[in-house]
Every structure is written in C-alpha cells, then in structure tokens.
Amino acid sequence: MEHFDPDTVLAQFDVDESTDLDAICYTLAVLVRLSNAIDHRLATVTALGERLGIPRRKGVKSMVKLLIEQGLAPHIAYRTLRDGQQFADVPTVEAHARDGALSGEHVDAIFKGLRHIQARVALSEEDYETCVSTLTSQAFTANPRAVTDKARAIAISLAPEESEPRVAEDRALNELSFSPGADGRFTGEFDLDCVTAARLHTALDPLCAPVSGPDGEPDPRSAAKRRADAFDQIIASYLRHCDRPAQGGEKPNVLLMLPWNAVHHTGGGDFGEVAHLTWAGPVTAATAAALACDCDVSRVVVDAESVPLDVGREHRVVPASLRKAVIARDMVCIRCGHPASWCDVHHNVPWESGGETSLSNSSLLCRDDHTWLHQRGWTVVIGPDGHPCMKPPADAESQALIPAFNRRQTRPLSRLEAA
C-alpha cells in the first residue's frame, strides 16, 4: 500500500482561530456527514472482503482481525462487519447510511432492534417495514440507546402475553461473578434483568454525583470511579444496618484476621504472615490499620497450626453513641469534607497501640482519605479547641497543623499537593 497522508485528503477542511464561526460550524457538519458515509463504505467493503474469502487468503481468522490489525478498535471492527452483512436485507437503512445521514452506531442499533423484535414476535411484511421506518426515524432524532429502547417497546406492544418472563425481565438468568487477580484486586461481570438493574442504578445515582473540592475545584474522579465509590458506600451502609439477614447465625461482616506480630511489629512470625481478609486474602498493614479503626474486635488465641485455643469477649470498638458524638463534632470528613455517611471513625492513636475508644481519640475520615492517611504517614491530633487537626509526617517540608475541614480558615492541602 502506498503512503497515505490524511492531511492531504482533508486539507480542504482545515480551520483555525481566524476562520469564520459559520464556516467552522459548516465544516463540522460536513465532517460528521463524511464520517458517517465512511462508516457505511467501510462496512460494505468489509462485508465484501468476507464474502470473497480475503481473510483465508491473507492468513487471518476473519475480516474483523484484519481491521484490528489496521488499527480499528475491536468493538468497532465487530460492529462494522455486522452492519455490512445486514445492509442488503434493509435497503432503506443502507441508503441513509450511504449518504451519511446515519452513523455506524445508529445503524447497528437499528439492526439490533430489528433482531430483538423478530426474536419475540412473527412480523408480517407490512409490520416489518413499519418497524424499520419507526426505528430509523428514532435514529434521526435520538441516540443509539433510545433506538434500542424503542425496539424493546415495540416488541412488548406486538408480542402476545406470555406466561414466561421476557428475557429482559427474567430474573432466573441473572448472574454475577468476580474473582481475584494476581495483584489482589477483584474483577468481574454481571448480567441482570432490567428491574434489578434499575434498582442498582437508582441506588447508585444519588451517590455518583460529582463532589466539588474545598475551594470549588471540580471532582477529579471519573464517572467510573464515582460509581465504584458509590457501590462501596452502599455495601458499607448495608453491613452497618441492623436489619440485614444473618450469616451463620450472625450478621454478615468483613472479617479481618490480624496476627499478633503484625499488630505489634514483634517479628518472629512465619514468612508471609500478614493480615488477611476473608474472601480477599492478604492486605497491607496500612489497610489493616484503617479497617481496625471502626470495627468489632474479637480476641482469638491460636496454636502453631492456627487452631483456636481461646476466644475473648467481643466488644464494639466504635459504638453508635460515640459515632454520633464524633459526627456532631466533625460533621464531615476532616480532610476533604465528604459527608459523614461516607466516613469511618479513625483512631487518632491506633487502637492496637493502646489508643482509647473515646471522643478525644476519634475523628471522621472518608474511606479514601482514611486509607491515604495510614499509607502516607499523616496523623491526627486534637487541637487546643478540642477539634482534630491533621499533622504532616516527620519528613514533610512544613509541620503546620491543618485544621479539620469544618474549622478550616486557610486553603487546605489538596490531594495533588499531598501526592
């Protein structure tokens, strides 16, 4: 293939700061139309290559693989082949795609919608054409997701009443799986019916809103990170709730196994003897210390084979009454200002080092800042006004105490400055 220079082909569309605003808008419209037309042409050429057996001649598995090797993202390559193979069956959609009126994403949504409808109800030729027209009209005025929703609505309206739930609503098909990787992080996937998914979305949504920083700076978290934080908050709230179902006769809790030598740094333990979480395995001392700040504690003495010999009395490290008192004083995370419901109660002097479970030895820290503090060597001290202050580590350039968020009068130390 000869050297291809995109700039030469697209030179007629060059614009800069001196270009008239109307000309820029016109250029945008032309480029979008051209992009859509290229989607169509790429799909038709890909389907043609598949029919002619080009993959076999080139020694690749399929035209999708060939497209990926040319630099196309895998999900777009699969979509391109699907669209090209279906154009012949729906000439109306093919015509709109050819002249650039429909993007590849919209075309794919129309084809998916038609397959969804046909899988659930037998369509007459007239009904089929009506479905094509309806979905195409929807694609002209809405995003691809709206086209998919419209197809589902059509299928529901046309299909006869069924005794079995439709696929989207069939809870029997629900699955959720996750497993640890080599680095100790968990990855997984789920397949949920639309009602359960709606409940999940409803539960996450109010907790996913961006939270401005102390001085109004935008929330640095991505949407995916905000959803993950919201999911963690929902689970933490559930585990604190008194009405949650029992697990083996007790309320379900995350169990942290903390060896004596790991707590007191006495050494002498077996190689690799560190704190462990049930289901998740080994964790660092910083994470264990953060978890130990706000939990139920049971003393368990074990022999050399880890068989329990004696179990001490369980007691609440941070009772509800104390948590309320800490919230009344601190109001929010003392570092970033996140709501109290997002926060753990942190022991200023660690519990394992003899720190009391008292108001004067407690402070509110959100989950991220709680972990951050334990990992970075910061500490919390109570100031002369009876409110907590954050104290930098010994090797920090400045040793100035930073007041709690609700008492702060000066610019707080940002995450970036502290990183």
CSV table of C-alpha atoms in Angstrom, one decimal:
chain,number,residue,atom,x,y,z
A,1,MET,CA,0.0,0.0,0.0
A,2,GLU,CA,1.4,3.4,-1.0
A,3,HIS,CA,2.0,6.0,1.7
A,4,PHE,CA,-1.3,7.6,2.7
A,5,ASP,CA,-1.3,11.2,4.0
A,6,PRO,CA,-4.7,12.0,5.7
A,7,ASP,CA,-3.7,15.7,5.8
A,8,THR,CA,-3.6,15.9,2.0
A,9,VAL,CA,-7.0,14.3,1.7
A,10,LEU,CA,-8.6,16.5,4.4
A,11,ALA,CA,-6.7,19.8,3.6
A,12,GLN,CA,-9.9,21.4,2.3
A,13,PHE,CA,-11.4,21.1,5.9
A,14,ASP,CA,-8.5,22.9,7.6
A,15,VAL,CA,-9.7,25.7,10.0
A,16,ASP,CA,-8.0,27.8,12.6
A,17,GLU,CA,-8.8,30.7,15.0
A,18,SER,CA,-9.2,33.1,12.2
A,19,THR,CA,-11.8,31.1,10.4
A,20,ASP,CA,-15.4,32.5,10.4
A,21,LEU,CA,-17.6,30.8,13.0
A,22,ASP,CA,-20.2,29.9,10.4
A,23,ALA,CA,-17.5,28.3,8.4
A,24,ILE,CA,-16.3,26.2,11.4
A,25,CYS,CA,-19.9,25.0,12.0
A,26,TYR,CA,-20.3,24.1,8.4
A,27,THR,CA,-17.0,22.2,8.4
A,28,LEU,CA,-18.2,20.3,11.5
A,29,ALA,CA,-21.4,19.3,9.8
A,30,VAL,CA,-19.6,18.2,6.6
A,31,LEU,CA,-17.0,16.2,8.6
A,32,VAL,CA,-19.8,14.4,10.6
A,33,ARG,CA,-21.6,13.6,7.4
A,34,LEU,CA,-18.4,12.4,5.8
A,35,SER,CA,-17.6,10.3,8.9
A,36,ASN,CA,-21.0,8.6,8.7
A,37,ALA,CA,-20.5,7.9,5.0
A,38,ILE,CA,-17.1,6.4,5.6
A,39,ASP,CA,-18.7,4.1,8.3
A,40,HIS,CA,-21.0,2.8,5.6
A,41,ARG,CA,-18.3,2.4,3.0
A,42,LEU,CA,-16.0,0.6,5.5
A,43,ALA,CA,-18.8,-1.7,6.4
A,44,THR,CA,-19.7,-2.6,2.8
A,45,VAL,CA,-16.0,-3.2,1.9
A,46,THR,CA,-15.5,-5.3,5.0
A,47,ALA,CA,-18.6,-7.5,4.1
A,48,LEU,CA,-17.4,-7.8,0.6
A,49,GLY,CA,-13.9,-8.9,1.8
A,50,GLU,CA,-15.6,-11.6,4.0
A,51,ARG,CA,-17.6,-12.9,1.0
A,52,LEU,CA,-14.6,-13.1,-1.2
A,53,GLY,CA,-12.6,-15.0,1.3
A,54,ILE,CA,-9.9,-12.4,1.8
A,55,PRO,CA,-9.2,-13.5,5.4
A,56,ARG,CA,-8.3,-17.0,4.2
A,57,ARG,CA,-6.0,-15.6,1.5
A,58,LYS,CA,-4.3,-13.3,4.0
A,59,GLY,CA,-3.9,-15.9,6.6
A,60,VAL,CA,-6.1,-14.2,9.3
A,61,LYS,CA,-9.2,-15.5,11.1
A,62,SER,CA,-11.7,-13.0,9.8
A,63,MET,CA,-12.1,-9.5,8.4
A,64,VAL,CA,-12.5,-8.3,12.0
A,65,LYS,CA,-9.0,-9.5,12.7
A,66,LEU,CA,-7.8,-7.7,9.6
A,67,LEU,CA,-9.5,-4.5,10.6
A,68,ILE,CA,-8.0,-4.7,14.1
A,69,GLU,CA,-4.5,-5.1,12.6
A,70,GLN,CA,-5.2,-2.0,10.6
A,71,GLY,CA,-5.7,-0.1,13.8
A,72,LEU,CA,-9.5,-0.2,14.3
A,73,ALA,CA,-10.8,-0.8,17.9
A,74,PRO,CA,-12.1,-4.4,18.3
A,75,HIS,CA,-15.7,-3.4,19.2
A,76,ILE,CA,-15.9,-1.1,16.2
A,77,ALA,CA,-14.4,-3.8,13.9
A,78,TYR,CA,-17.1,-6.3,15.0
A,79,ARG,CA,-19.8,-3.7,14.5
A,80,THR,CA,-18.5,-2.8,11.1
A,81,LEU,CA,-18.7,-6.4,9.8
A,82,ARG,CA,-22.2,-6.8,11.3
A,83,ASP,CA,-23.5,-3.7,9.6
A,84,GLY,CA,-22.0,-4.6,6.3
A,85,GLN,CA,-23.5,-8.1,6.3
A,86,GLN,CA,-27.0,-6.7,7.0
A,87,PHE,CA,-27.2,-3.8,4.6
A,88,ALA,CA,-28.6,-6.0,1.8
A,89,ASP,CA,-31.5,-7.0,4.0
A,90,VAL,CA,-32.6,-3.5,4.9
A,91,PRO,CA,-32.0,-1.2,1.8
A,92,THR,CA,-33.7,1.8,3.4
A,93,VAL,CA,-31.2,1.9,6.2
A,94,GLU,CA,-28.4,1.2,3.8
A,95,ALA,CA,-29.4,4.2,1.7
A,96,HIS,CA,-29.4,6.6,4.7
A,97,ALA,CA,-26.1,5.3,5.8
A,98,ARG,CA,-24.6,5.6,2.3
A,99,ASP,CA,-25.4,9.3,2.1
A,100,GLY,CA,-24.1,10.0,5.7
A,101,ALA,CA,-27.4,10.6,7.4
A,102,LEU,CA,-26.9,7.7,9.9
A,103,SER,CA,-23.7,6.9,11.9
A,104,GLY,CA,-22.4,3.3,12.2
A,105,GLU,CA,-23.6,3.3,15.9
A,106,HIS,CA,-27.2,4.2,14.9
A,107,VAL,CA,-27.2,1.7,12.1
A,108,ASP,CA,-26.1,-1.0,14.5
A,109,ALA,CA,-28.8,0.0,17.0
A,110,ILE,CA,-31.4,-0.3,14.2
A,111,PHE,CA,-30.3,-3.8,13.2
A,112,LYS,CA,-30.1,-5.0,16.8
A,113,GLY,CA,-33.5,-3.6,17.4
A,114,LEU,CA,-35.0,-5.4,14.4
A,115,ARG,CA,-33.4,-8.7,15.6
A,116,HIS,CA,-34.8,-8.2,19.0
A,117,ILE,CA,-38.3,-7.7,17.7
A,118,GLN,CA,-38.2,-10.6,15.3
A,119,ALA,CA,-36.9,-12.9,18.0
A,120,ARG,CA,-40.0,-12.2,20.1
A,121,VAL,CA,-42.8,-11.9,17.5
A,122,ALA,CA,-43.5,-13.0,14.0
A,123,LEU,CA,-43.8,-9.9,11.8
A,124,SER,CA,-45.8,-9.5,8.6
A,125,GLU,CA,-44.1,-7.8,5.8
A,126,GLU,CA,-46.1,-4.7,6.5
A,127,ASP,CA,-45.2,-4.7,10.2
A,128,TYR,CA,-41.6,-5.3,9.4
A,129,GLU,CA,-41.4,-2.2,7.2
A,130,THR,CA,-43.2,-0.2,9.8
A,131,CYS,CA,-40.6,-1.3,12.4
A,132,VAL,CA,-37.8,-0.3,10.0
A,133,SER,CA,-39.4,3.1,9.5
A,134,THR,CA,-40.1,3.7,13.2
A,135,LEU,CA,-36.6,2.8,14.3
A,136,THR,CA,-35.0,4.8,11.5
A,137,SER,CA,-37.0,7.9,12.5
A,138,GLN,CA,-35.9,7.4,16.1
A,139,ALA,CA,-32.3,7.2,15.0
A,140,PHE,CA,-32.5,10.6,13.3
A,141,THR,CA,-33.6,12.3,16.5
A,142,ALA,CA,-32.1,10.3,19.4
A,143,ASN,CA,-29.0,8.4,20.5
A,144,PRO,CA,-28.5,4.7,19.8
A,145,ARG,CA,-29.7,3.7,23.3
A,146,ALA,CA,-33.0,5.3,22.6
A,147,VAL,CA,-33.3,3.3,19.4
A,148,THR,CA,-32.7,0.1,21.4
A,149,ASP,CA,-35.3,1.1,24.0
A,150,LYS,CA,-37.8,1.9,21.2
A,151,ALA,CA,-37.3,-1.6,19.7
A,152,ARG,CA,-38.0,-3.2,23.1
A,153,ALA,CA,-41.1,-1.1,23.4
A,154,ILE,CA,-42.3,-2.3,20.0
A,155,ALA,CA,-41.6,-5.9,20.9
A,156,ILE,CA,-43.6,-5.6,24.1
A,157,SER,CA,-46.5,-4.0,22.3
A,158,LEU,CA,-46.6,-6.5,19.5
A,159,ALA,CA,-45.9,-9.7,21.3
A,160,PRO,CA,-48.8,-11.7,22.8
A,161,GLU,CA,-48.9,-12.1,26.6
A,162,GLU,CA,-46.5,-14.8,27.7
A,163,SER,CA,-46.5,-17.0,30.8
A,164,GLU,CA,-42.8,-16.9,30.9
A,165,PRO,CA,-41.0,-13.6,31.6
A,166,ARG,CA,-39.3,-11.9,28.7
A,167,VAL,CA,-35.5,-12.1,28.6
A,168,ALA,CA,-35.0,-8.5,29.8
A,169,GLU,CA,-37.2,-9.2,32.8
A,170,ASP,CA,-36.2,-12.9,33.6
A,171,ARG,CA,-34.5,-12.9,37.0
A,172,ALA,CA,-33.7,-16.6,36.5
A,173,LEU,CA,-31.0,-15.5,34.0
A,174,ASN,CA,-29.2,-13.2,36.5
A,175,GLU,CA,-25.6,-13.9,37.1
A,176,LEU,CA,-22.8,-12.1,39.0
A,177,SER,CA,-19.2,-13.3,39.2
A,178,PHE,CA,-16.0,-11.9,40.4
A,179,SER,CA,-12.6,-13.3,41.2
A,180,PRO,CA,-9.2,-12.0,42.5
A,181,GLY,CA,-6.3,-11.4,40.1
A,182,ALA,CA,-2.6,-11.8,40.8
A,183,ASP,CA,-2.3,-8.3,42.3
A,184,GLY,CA,-5.1,-9.0,44.8
A,185,ARG,CA,-7.7,-6.8,43.0
A,186,PHE,CA,-11.0,-8.2,42.0
A,187,THR,CA,-12.6,-8.1,38.6
A,188,GLY,CA,-15.9,-9.4,37.5
A,189,GLU,CA,-19.1,-9.0,35.4
A,190,PHE,CA,-22.8,-9.2,35.9
A,191,ASP,CA,-25.9,-10.0,33.8
A,192,LEU,CA,-29.0,-8.5,35.3
A,193,ASP,CA,-32.7,-8.3,34.5
A,194,CYS,CA,-33.9,-4.8,33.8
A,195,VAL,CA,-35.7,-4.4,37.1
A,196,THR,CA,-32.7,-5.4,39.2
A,197,ALA,CA,-30.5,-3.1,37.0
A,198,ALA,CA,-32.9,-0.3,37.6
A,199,ARG,CA,-32.7,-0.8,41.3
A,200,LEU,CA,-28.9,-0.8,41.2
A,201,HIS,CA,-28.9,2.4,39.1
A,202,THR,CA,-31.4,4.1,41.4
A,203,ALA,CA,-29.2,3.1,44.5
A,204,LEU,CA,-26.0,4.3,42.8
A,205,ASP,CA,-27.3,7.5,41.2
A,206,PRO,CA,-27.6,9.8,44.2
A,207,LEU,CA,-24.1,8.8,45.4
A,208,CYS,CA,-22.5,9.2,42.0
A,209,ALA,CA,-22.8,13.0,41.7
A,210,PRO,CA,-19.5,14.9,41.4
A,211,VAL,CA,-18.4,16.4,44.7
A,212,SER,CA,-16.6,19.8,44.4
A,213,GLY,CA,-13.4,20.3,46.4
A,214,PRO,CA,-12.9,22.6,49.3
A,215,ASP,CA,-12.3,25.6,47.1
A,216,GLY,CA,-14.9,24.7,44.4
A,217,GLU,CA,-12.5,22.8,42.2
A,218,PRO,CA,-14.1,20.1,40.0
A,219,ASP,CA,-14.3,16.5,41.3
A,220,PRO,CA,-11.2,14.8,39.9
A,221,ARG,CA,-12.9,11.3,39.9
A,222,SER,CA,-14.0,9.8,36.6
A,223,ALA,CA,-17.6,8.6,36.3
A,224,ALA,CA,-16.4,5.0,36.7
A,225,LYS,CA,-14.5,5.9,39.9
A,226,ARG,CA,-17.6,7.7,41.3
A,227,ARG,CA,-19.8,4.6,40.6
A,228,ALA,CA,-17.2,2.4,42.3
A,229,ASP,CA,-17.1,4.7,45.3
A,230,ALA,CA,-20.9,4.7,45.4
A,231,PHE,CA,-21.0,0.9,45.2
A,232,ASP,CA,-18.6,0.7,48.1
A,233,GLN,CA,-20.7,3.1,50.2
A,234,ILE,CA,-23.9,1.0,49.5
A,235,ILE,CA,-22.2,-2.1,50.7
A,236,ALA,CA,-20.7,-0.4,53.8
A,237,SER,CA,-24.1,1.0,54.7
A,238,TYR,CA,-25.8,-2.4,54.3
A,239,LEU,CA,-23.3,-4.1,56.5
A,240,ARG,CA,-23.9,-1.5,59.3
A,241,HIS,CA,-27.7,-1.9,59.1
A,242,CYS,CA,-29.4,-3.7,61.9
A,243,ASP,CA,-32.0,-5.5,59.8
A,244,ARG,CA,-29.6,-7.3,57.4
A,245,PRO,CA,-30.0,-11.1,57.3
A,246,ALA,CA,-27.9,-13.4,59.4
A,247,GLN,CA,-25.0,-15.3,58.1
A,248,GLY,CA,-24.2,-18.5,60.1
A,249,GLY,CA,-26.2,-17.1,63.0
A,250,GLU,CA,-24.5,-13.7,63.0
A,251,LYS,CA,-24.9,-10.5,61.0
A,252,PRO,CA,-22.6,-10.6,57.9
A,253,ASN,CA,-19.3,-8.7,58.4
A,254,VAL,CA,-16.0,-8.4,56.6
A,255,LEU,CA,-13.6,-10.5,58.7
A,256,LEU,CA,-10.0,-9.3,59.2
A,257,MET,CA,-7.5,-11.8,60.6
A,258,LEU,CA,-4.7,-9.8,62.2
A,259,PRO,CA,-1.7,-11.8,63.6
A,260,TRP,CA,-0.2,-10.6,66.9
A,261,ASN,CA,3.2,-10.0,65.5
A,262,ALA,CA,1.7,-8.0,62.6
A,263,VAL,CA,-0.1,-5.7,65.0
A,264,HIS,CA,2.8,-5.1,67.4
A,265,HIS,CA,5.7,-5.4,64.9
A,266,THR,CA,7.3,-8.0,67.2
A,267,GLY,CA,8.7,-10.1,64.3
A,268,GLY,CA,9.3,-13.8,64.7
A,269,GLY,CA,6.3,-14.8,62.6
A,270,ASP,CA,6.3,-17.2,59.7
A,271,PHE,CA,7.3,-15.8,56.3
A,272,GLY,CA,4.3,-14.1,54.7
A,273,GLU,CA,2.3,-13.9,58.0
A,274,VAL,CA,0.3,-10.7,57.4
A,275,ALA,CA,-3.2,-9.5,57.9
A,276,HIS,CA,-5.9,-11.4,55.8
A,277,LEU,CA,-9.4,-10.5,54.7
A,278,THR,CA,-11.9,-13.3,54.2
A,279,TRP,CA,-12.7,-13.7,50.5
A,280,ALA,CA,-10.0,-11.2,49.5
A,281,GLY,CA,-6.8,-12.6,51.1
A,282,PRO,CA,-3.6,-10.7,52.2
A,283,VAL,CA,-3.7,-6.9,52.8
A,284,THR,CA,-1.1,-4.4,53.8
A,285,ALA,CA,-0.6,-3.2,57.3
A,286,ALA,CA,-1.9,0.2,56.3
A,287,THR,CA,-5.2,-1.2,55.1
A,288,ALA,CA,-5.5,-3.4,58.2
A,289,ALA,CA,-4.9,-0.4,60.4
A,290,ALA,CA,-7.6,1.5,58.6
A,291,LEU,CA,-10.1,-1.3,58.9
A,292,ALA,CA,-9.3,-1.8,62.6
A,293,CYS,CA,-10.3,1.8,63.4
A,294,ASP,CA,-14.0,1.1,63.0
A,295,CYS,CA,-14.9,-2.5,63.6
A,296,ASP,CA,-16.0,-5.2,66.1
A,297,VAL,CA,-13.0,-6.9,67.6
A,298,SER,CA,-12.7,-10.5,68.8
A,299,ARG,CA,-9.5,-11.8,70.5
A,300,VAL,CA,-8.7,-15.3,69.2
A,301,VAL,CA,-5.7,-17.2,70.5
A,302,VAL,CA,-4.5,-19.9,68.2
A,303,ASP,CA,-1.8,-22.6,68.4
A,304,ALA,CA,1.0,-23.2,65.9
A,305,GLU,CA,-1.4,-24.8,63.5
A,306,SER,CA,-3.9,-21.8,63.7
A,307,VAL,CA,-6.4,-23.8,65.7
A,308,PRO,CA,-8.3,-21.6,68.2
A,309,LEU,CA,-7.4,-22.1,71.8
A,310,ASP,CA,-9.3,-19.2,73.4
A,311,VAL,CA,-11.7,-16.6,72.2
A,312,GLY,CA,-12.0,-13.4,74.0
A,313,ARG,CA,-15.1,-11.2,74.6
A,314,GLU,CA,-16.4,-9.3,71.6
A,315,HIS,CA,-16.9,-5.6,72.1
A,316,ARG,CA,-17.9,-2.7,70.0
A,317,VAL,CA,-14.8,-0.6,69.3
A,318,VAL,CA,-16.8,2.4,68.0
A,319,PRO,CA,-20.4,2.2,69.4
A,320,ALA,CA,-23.2,4.1,67.8
A,321,SER,CA,-23.3,6.6,70.6
A,322,LEU,CA,-19.7,7.6,70.1
A,323,ARG,CA,-20.1,7.7,66.3
A,324,LYS,CA,-22.9,10.2,66.7
A,325,ALA,CA,-20.8,12.3,69.0
A,326,VAL,CA,-17.9,12.3,66.5
A,327,ILE,CA,-20.3,13.3,63.7
A,328,ALA,CA,-21.7,16.1,65.8
A,329,ARG,CA,-18.2,17.5,66.3
A,330,ASP,CA,-16.6,16.9,62.9
A,331,MET,CA,-19.7,17.0,60.7
A,332,VAL,CA,-17.8,15.8,57.6
A,333,CYS,CA,-14.5,14.2,56.6
A,334,ILE,CA,-11.9,16.3,58.4
A,335,ARG,CA,-9.7,16.2,55.3
A,336,CYS,CA,-11.9,16.7,52.2
A,337,GLY,CA,-15.4,17.5,53.5
A,338,HIS,CA,-17.2,14.4,52.2
A,339,PRO,CA,-20.5,13.6,54.0
A,340,ALA,CA,-20.3,11.8,57.4
A,341,SER,CA,-22.2,8.8,56.0
A,342,TRP,CA,-19.2,8.2,53.7
A,343,CYS,CA,-16.8,8.2,56.7
A,344,ASP,CA,-15.1,5.8,59.0
A,345,VAL,CA,-14.3,6.7,62.6
A,346,HIS,CA,-10.5,6.9,62.8
A,347,HIS,CA,-8.5,6.3,66.0
A,348,ASN,CA,-6.0,9.1,66.3
A,349,VAL,CA,-3.8,7.0,68.5
A,350,PRO,CA,-4.2,3.5,66.9
A,351,TRP,CA,-6.2,1.0,68.9
A,352,GLU,CA,-3.5,-1.6,68.6
A,353,SER,CA,-1.1,0.9,70.2
A,354,GLY,CA,-3.2,1.4,73.2
A,355,GLY,CA,-5.4,4.2,71.9
A,356,GLU,CA,-8.7,4.7,73.7
A,357,THR,CA,-12.1,4.4,72.1
A,358,SER,CA,-13.2,7.9,73.0
A,359,LEU,CA,-14.3,11.2,71.5
A,360,SER,CA,-10.9,12.7,72.2
A,361,ASN,CA,-9.2,9.9,70.3
A,362,SER,CA,-11.5,9.8,67.3
A,363,SER,CA,-12.1,11.7,64.1
A,364,LEU,CA,-14.1,11.3,60.8
A,365,LEU,CA,-12.3,10.3,57.6
A,366,CYS,CA,-13.9,9.2,54.4
A,367,ARG,CA,-12.8,5.9,53.0
A,368,ASP,CA,-10.2,7.3,50.5
A,369,ASP,CA,-8.7,9.7,53.0
A,370,HIS,CA,-8.6,7.1,55.8
A,371,THR,CA,-6.5,4.8,53.6
A,372,TRP,CA,-4.4,7.7,52.4
A,373,LEU,CA,-3.6,8.8,55.9
A,374,HIS,CA,-2.5,5.4,57.0
A,375,GLN,CA,-0.4,4.9,53.8
A,376,ARG,CA,1.3,8.4,53.8
A,377,GLY,CA,2.3,8.6,57.5
A,378,TRP,CA,0.0,11.5,58.4
A,379,THR,CA,-1.6,11.6,61.9
A,380,VAL,CA,-4.5,13.3,63.6
A,381,VAL,CA,-4.1,15.3,66.9
A,382,ILE,CA,-6.7,17.1,68.9
A,383,GLY,CA,-6.1,20.9,68.9
A,384,PRO,CA,-6.5,23.2,71.9
A,385,ASP,CA,-10.0,23.9,70.7
A,386,GLY,CA,-11.0,20.3,71.1
A,387,HIS,CA,-11.2,19.7,67.4
A,388,PRO,CA,-9.0,17.4,65.3
A,389,CYS,CA,-6.1,18.7,63.2
A,390,MET,CA,-4.1,16.8,60.6
A,391,LYS,CA,-0.4,16.6,61.3
A,392,PRO,CA,2.1,16.1,58.4
A,393,PRO,CA,4.6,13.2,58.5
A,394,ALA,CA,8.0,14.0,60.1
A,395,ASP,CA,9.8,14.3,56.7
A,396,ALA,CA,7.3,16.9,55.3
A,397,GLU,CA,8.7,20.3,54.5
A,398,SER,CA,6.0,22.0,56.6
A,399,GLN,CA,4.9,20.8,60.0
A,400,ALA,CA,2.0,23.2,60.2
A,401,LEU,CA,-1.2,21.6,61.5
A,402,ILE,CA,-4.2,21.6,59.2
A,403,PRO,CA,-7.5,22.2,60.9
A,404,ALA,CA,-10.5,19.9,60.3
A,405,PHE,CA,-12.5,20.7,57.2
A,406,ASN,CA,-15.3,22.3,59.1
A,407,ARG,CA,-12.9,24.5,61.1
A,408,ARG,CA,-10.6,25.4,58.3
A,409,GLN,CA,-9.9,29.1,57.6
A,410,THR,CA,-7.0,28.7,55.2
A,411,ARG,CA,-6.6,26.8,51.9
A,412,PRO,CA,-6.5,23.1,52.6
A,413,LEU,CA,-3.8,20.8,51.4
A,414,SER,CA,-5.1,19.3,48.1
A,415,ARG,CA,-4.7,15.7,47.0
A,416,LEU,CA,-2.3,16.8,44.3
A,417,GLU,CA,-0.1,18.8,46.7
A,418,ALA,CA,-0.1,15.9,49.1
A,419,ALA,CA,0.7,13.3,46.5
